[in-house]
Each structure stands twice: as C-alpha cells, then as structure tokens.
Amino acid sequence: MPVIAVDGPAASGKGTIAKRLAAHFGFVHLDTGLLYRAVGWVVRDRLDDPRAAIAAAEAFDVGMTCGDELRSEDAGRAASKISAIPEVRAALLAFQRSFAGQAPGAVLDGRDIGTVICPDAPVKLFVTASVEVRAGRRHKELQARGNPSIYAEILADLIDRDRRDSERATAPLKAAADAFHLETSMMDADQAFAAALAFAAPRIA
Ligand code: CDP
Ligand code: CDP
C-alpha cells in the first residue's frame, strides 16, 4: 500500500499537510506525535523515570490518544522527553507499521516516518519553517483555542524541543536522503498543501 511520510519540526505545518493529503487521496491518516504525547502525558509526573515511560509505551492503546490535554505544550514537552528513550520508540513501532499497511494507503506525520517507520515510502516530505515563524503559528493556534500563551515562552520551548529532537541518538529529527524539502516560512497553508500535492500526485499511482 502506498505511504506518504511527512516529517518536520514542531508547528512546521506537517500535520495540516498530512491531513489534507489524506483527504485528497482517500487515505487513512496518523499523527504519530499523538502516540508520544499520550505516553508522555501518562507519566508527566515521573519524567525522570525511564521505566515508567517504557511501561506506558508497552501498554499503549489507541484509546490513549484521545483528549484535548494532549494538544497542550506540556504534553508536547513531556513527549519530547520520553521520545528519546529507545525502548519507548521500539514499543510504538509495530502499531505505526501496521497502521501504515492499511488499504488504500496511509499518510503518517512525525519525525522519523521517512527514515525509520516507513523507509520505503514512495513519497517523503520534510516540512520546515523558521523557528520564529513556527512559534508565531503555534501562538496563534493556542490563542484561537482560548489558551492564553506568551510568544517568547513558546519560542524558547520550540528551540529547546528542536534541539532535543535533533540531537537524540535514536531516530533523531532528520530528513530522509530521498525526501522533498518544503520550506514553508513564506507560504500559507494552501500554498504549502499545493506544493506538497504537486510532488506527491505523480508518485501515487
Ligand atoms: O505538533 P508538534 O509538532 O508540536 O509535536 P508532535 O508532532 O505532536 O510531537 C511531540 C513530540 O513527540 C516531538 O517533539 C517529538 O519529540 C516526539 N515525536 C517523535 O519523537 N517521533 C515522532 N514520529 C513524532 C513525535
Ligand atoms: O503538525 P505541525 O505541528 O507541524 O503543525 P500544524 O498543526 O499542521 O500547523 C500549525 C499551525 O500553522 C496551524 O494552525 C496551521 O493552520 C498553520 N499553518 C500551516 O499549517 N501551514 C502554513 N504554511 C502556515 C500556517
């Protein structure tokens, strides 16, 4: 089954692109960040204990990915801490691979879809934007949801998360060698989707 892998840093717009590509092709869609957020949320008070995170990941169930609290920056921060633990990543691998095998095709977005989860995906996108633009997008999104937030705090948090995600030893945030780089700092969501679709369409039979 064809897989579209969409990777990139926080608030680059990868989720929006992934959702729209899935709707366009009639494919299923998985936001893999939610898996790490769910595990991070379960152990949010025990983030220094890797065994707790590993046990939560081994007990992962898709029902754990529901709930508005998972969208919070606290959950994002917890996710980025526990996602550096190799056993946590290993425990979440089978679910992602089996999701990716679904008919008639799947779109997965995350950090390591094109490099680790689905290295044979016929379409790989690596979505980026400057960290200032990304912080602005996340800020606007939180305001729209009625969550008061401070731009400077979001910016500092994203810089921290980018560093942790890029520097970890296991499955760091990195573009696959054959990924199409989509720099969206100067694009709105419609323009970014149009560019992603122009790359993907000829590669999806
Ligand atoms: O939406 P946003 O990009 O802010 O975050 P997310 O995609 O929900 O991911 C939250 C955290 O989970 C990231 O900072 C990563 O540390 C981790 N993650 C990962 O390690 N691998 C993935 N495939 C997806 C997320
Ligand atoms: O999944 P990820 O964290 O990479 O980002 P997202 O949740 O898809 O997008 C973050 C926010 O940026 C959303 O409110 C989008 O509407 C907005 N946005 C975008 O996705 N793409 C652009 N080119 C510009 C803004």
Coordinates of C-alpha atoms and ligand atoms in Angstrom, one line a residue:
M1 CA 0.0 0.0 0.0
P2 CA 1.3 3.5 -0.8
V3 CA 2.5 5.5 2.2
I4 CA 3.1 9.2 2.3
A5 CA 5.7 10.1 5.0
V6 CA 5.5 13.7 6.3
D7 CA 8.3 14.7 8.8
G8 CA 9.4 18.0 10.2
P9 CA 9.8 20.0 13.4
A10 CA 7.0 21.3 15.7
A11 CA 4.5 23.6 14.1
S12 CA 6.0 23.4 10.6
G13 CA 2.6 22.6 9.3
K14 CA 3.2 18.9 8.7
G15 CA 0.0 17.8 10.3
T16 CA -2.1 20.2 8.2
I17 CA -0.4 19.0 5.0
A18 CA -0.8 15.3 6.1
K19 CA -4.5 15.7 6.9
R20 CA -5.2 17.4 3.5
L21 CA -3.2 14.9 1.5
A22 CA -5.1 12.0 3.2
A23 CA -8.4 13.7 2.4
H24 CA -7.3 14.2 -1.2
F25 CA -6.2 10.6 -1.9
G26 CA -8.8 9.0 0.4
F27 CA -6.0 7.6 2.6
V28 CA -6.0 7.0 6.4
H29 CA -4.0 9.4 8.5
L30 CA -2.0 9.0 11.7
D31 CA -0.5 11.9 13.6
T32 CA 2.3 9.9 15.3
G33 CA 3.1 12.8 17.7
L34 CA -0.1 11.8 19.5
L35 CA 1.4 8.5 20.4
Y36 CA 4.4 10.1 22.1
R37 CA 2.1 12.8 23.7
A38 CA -0.2 10.1 25.1
V39 CA 2.8 8.2 26.7
G40 CA 4.3 11.5 27.9
W41 CA 1.0 12.6 29.4
V42 CA 0.6 9.3 31.3
V43 CA 4.0 9.7 33.0
R44 CA 4.0 13.5 33.2
D45 CA 4.8 13.4 36.9
R46 CA 7.6 10.8 36.5
L47 CA 9.5 12.1 33.5
D48 CA 12.8 11.3 35.1
D49 CA 12.0 7.6 35.4
P50 CA 12.5 5.9 32.0
R51 CA 11.0 2.6 33.3
A52 CA 7.6 4.3 33.8
A53 CA 7.7 5.6 30.2
I54 CA 8.7 2.2 28.8
A55 CA 5.9 0.5 30.8
A56 CA 3.4 3.1 29.5
A57 CA 4.6 2.7 25.9
E58 CA 4.4 -1.1 26.2
A59 CA 0.8 -0.7 27.4
F60 CA 0.0 1.7 24.6
D61 CA -3.6 1.6 23.3
V62 CA -5.1 3.8 20.6
G63 CA -7.7 4.9 23.2
M64 CA -4.9 6.8 25.0
T65 CA -4.6 9.3 22.1
C66 CA -8.0 11.0 22.9
G67 CA -8.3 14.1 25.0
D68 CA -7.7 17.8 24.5
E69 CA -4.9 17.9 27.1
L70 CA -2.7 16.0 24.6
R71 CA -2.6 19.1 22.5
S72 CA -1.0 21.2 25.2
E73 CA 2.6 22.4 25.2
D74 CA 3.1 20.5 28.5
A75 CA 2.2 17.3 26.7
G76 CA 4.5 18.2 23.8
R77 CA 7.4 18.8 26.2
A78 CA 6.7 15.5 28.0
A79 CA 6.5 13.7 24.6
S80 CA 9.8 15.1 23.5
K81 CA 11.5 13.9 26.7
I82 CA 10.2 10.3 26.7
S83 CA 10.6 10.0 22.9
A84 CA 14.4 9.9 23.3
I85 CA 14.1 6.6 25.1
P86 CA 14.9 3.8 22.6
E87 CA 12.6 1.2 24.3
V88 CA 9.7 3.7 24.1
R89 CA 10.2 4.1 20.3
A90 CA 10.6 0.4 19.9
A91 CA 7.3 -0.3 21.7
L92 CA 5.4 2.1 19.5
L93 CA 6.9 0.8 16.2
A94 CA 4.5 -2.1 15.4
F95 CA 1.4 0.0 15.8
Q96 CA 2.7 2.6 13.4
R97 CA 3.9 0.0 10.8
S98 CA 0.5 -1.8 10.9
F99 CA -1.3 1.5 10.5
A100 CA 0.8 2.3 7.5
G101 CA -0.1 -1.0 5.8
Q102 CA -3.8 -0.2 5.6
A103 CA -5.7 0.0 2.2
P104 CA -5.9 2.0 0.1
G105 CA -2.9 3.9 1.5
A106 CA -1.8 5.9 4.5
V107 CA -0.3 9.3 5.4
L108 CA 1.8 9.4 8.6
D109 CA 3.3 12.5 10.0
G110 CA 6.0 12.8 12.7
R111 CA 9.8 13.0 13.0
D112 CA 11.1 9.6 11.7
I113 CA 8.5 8.3 9.3
G114 CA 10.7 8.6 6.2
T115 CA 13.8 7.4 8.0
V116 CA 12.7 4.6 10.4
I117 CA 9.0 3.8 10.3
C118 CA 8.4 3.7 6.5
P119 CA 11.8 3.9 4.8
D120 CA 10.3 2.5 1.6
A121 CA 7.5 5.1 1.3
P122 CA 7.2 6.3 -2.3
V123 CA 6.5 9.9 -1.1
K124 CA 8.6 11.6 1.6
L125 CA 8.2 15.2 2.6
F126 CA 10.3 17.1 5.0
V127 CA 8.4 20.2 6.0
T128 CA 10.3 23.2 7.6
A129 CA 9.8 26.8 8.6
S130 CA 12.0 29.2 10.7
V131 CA 11.6 28.7 14.4
E132 CA 10.2 32.3 14.7
V133 CA 7.5 31.6 12.1
R134 CA 6.7 28.3 13.8
A135 CA 6.4 29.9 17.2
G136 CA 4.1 32.5 15.7
R137 CA 1.8 29.8 14.2
R138 CA 1.7 27.9 17.5
H139 CA 0.9 31.1 19.4
K140 CA -1.9 32.0 17.1
E141 CA -3.3 28.5 17.3
L142 CA -3.3 28.5 21.1
Q143 CA -4.9 32.0 21.2
A144 CA -7.7 30.7 18.8
R145 CA -8.3 27.8 21.2
G146 CA -8.7 30.2 24.1
N147 CA -5.4 29.2 25.7
P148 CA -3.5 32.4 26.8
S149 CA 0.1 32.0 25.9
I150 CA 3.2 34.1 25.6
Y151 CA 5.1 34.2 22.3
A152 CA 8.6 34.3 23.9
E153 CA 7.8 31.2 26.0
I154 CA 6.6 29.3 23.0
L155 CA 9.7 30.3 21.1
A156 CA 12.0 29.2 23.9
D157 CA 10.1 25.9 24.2
L158 CA 10.3 25.2 20.4
I159 CA 14.1 25.9 20.4
D160 CA 14.5 23.5 23.3
R161 CA 12.3 20.8 21.7
D162 CA 14.1 21.2 18.3
R163 CA 17.4 20.7 19.9
R164 CA 16.3 17.6 21.9
D165 CA 14.6 16.1 18.9
S166 CA 17.6 16.7 16.6
E167 CA 20.3 15.6 19.0
R168 CA 18.9 12.4 20.4
A169 CA 20.8 9.2 19.4
T170 CA 17.7 7.1 18.4
A171 CA 15.7 8.2 15.4
P172 CA 16.6 11.9 15.5
L173 CA 14.6 14.5 13.5
K174 CA 16.3 14.3 10.2
A175 CA 15.3 14.4 6.6
A176 CA 15.5 11.1 4.7
A177 CA 18.0 11.3 1.8
D178 CA 15.2 11.0 -0.7
A179 CA 12.8 13.4 1.0
F180 CA 11.4 16.5 -0.8
H181 CA 12.2 19.6 1.3
L182 CA 9.3 22.0 1.7
E183 CA 10.3 25.3 3.3
T184 CA 7.0 27.0 4.3
S185 CA 8.1 30.1 6.1
M186 CA 6.8 32.3 3.3
M187 CA 3.8 30.1 2.5
D188 CA 0.3 30.0 3.9
A189 CA -1.4 26.6 4.5
D190 CA -3.0 26.5 1.0
Q191 CA 0.3 27.2 -0.8
A192 CA 2.1 24.6 1.3
F193 CA -0.5 22.0 0.5
A194 CA -0.4 22.8 -3.2
A195 CA 3.4 22.3 -3.3
A196 CA 3.1 19.0 -1.3
L197 CA 0.4 17.7 -3.7
A198 CA 2.4 18.7 -6.8
F199 CA 5.2 16.5 -5.5
A200 CA 3.0 13.6 -4.3
A201 CA 0.4 13.2 -7.0
P202 CA 2.7 11.8 -9.8
R203 CA 4.3 9.4 -7.3
I204 CA 0.9 7.9 -6.1
A205 CA -0.2 5.5 -8.8
Ligands
CDP1 O1 2.7 19.0 16.9 P1 4.1 19.1 17.3 O2 5.0 19.1 16.1 O3 4.4 20.2 18.2 O4 4.5 17.9 18.1 P2 4.2 16.4 17.8 O5 4.4 16.0 16.4 O6 2.9 16.1 18.4 O7 5.3 15.7 18.6 C1 5.6 15.9 20.0 C2 6.9 15.3 20.3 O8 6.9 13.8 20.1 C3 8.1 15.8 19.5 O9 8.7 16.9 20.0 C4 9.0 14.5 19.4 O10 9.9 14.5 20.5 C5 8.1 13.4 19.6 N1 7.8 12.6 18.3 C6 8.8 11.7 17.9 O11 9.8 11.6 18.6 N2 8.6 11.0 16.8 C7 7.5 11.1 16.1 N3 7.3 10.3 15.0 C8 6.5 12.1 16.4 C9 6.7 12.8 17.6
CDP2 O1 1.8 19.3 12.7 P1 2.6 20.6 13.0 O2 2.9 20.7 14.4 O3 3.9 20.5 12.2 O4 1.8 21.8 12.5 P2 0.2 22.0 12.2 O5 -0.5 21.7 13.4 O6 -0.1 21.4 10.9 O7 0.2 23.6 11.9 C1 0.4 24.6 12.9 C2 -0.4 25.8 12.5 O8 0.2 26.6 11.5 C3 -1.9 25.6 12.1 O9 -2.7 26.5 12.8 C4 -1.9 25.9 10.6 O10 -3.1 26.3 10.1 C5 -0.8 26.9 10.5 N1 -0.1 27.0 9.2 C6 0.3 25.9 8.5 O11 -0.1 24.8 8.8 N2 1.0 26.0 7.3 C7 1.4 27.2 6.9 N3 2.1 27.2 5.7 C8 1.0 28.3 7.6 C9 0.3 28.2 8.8

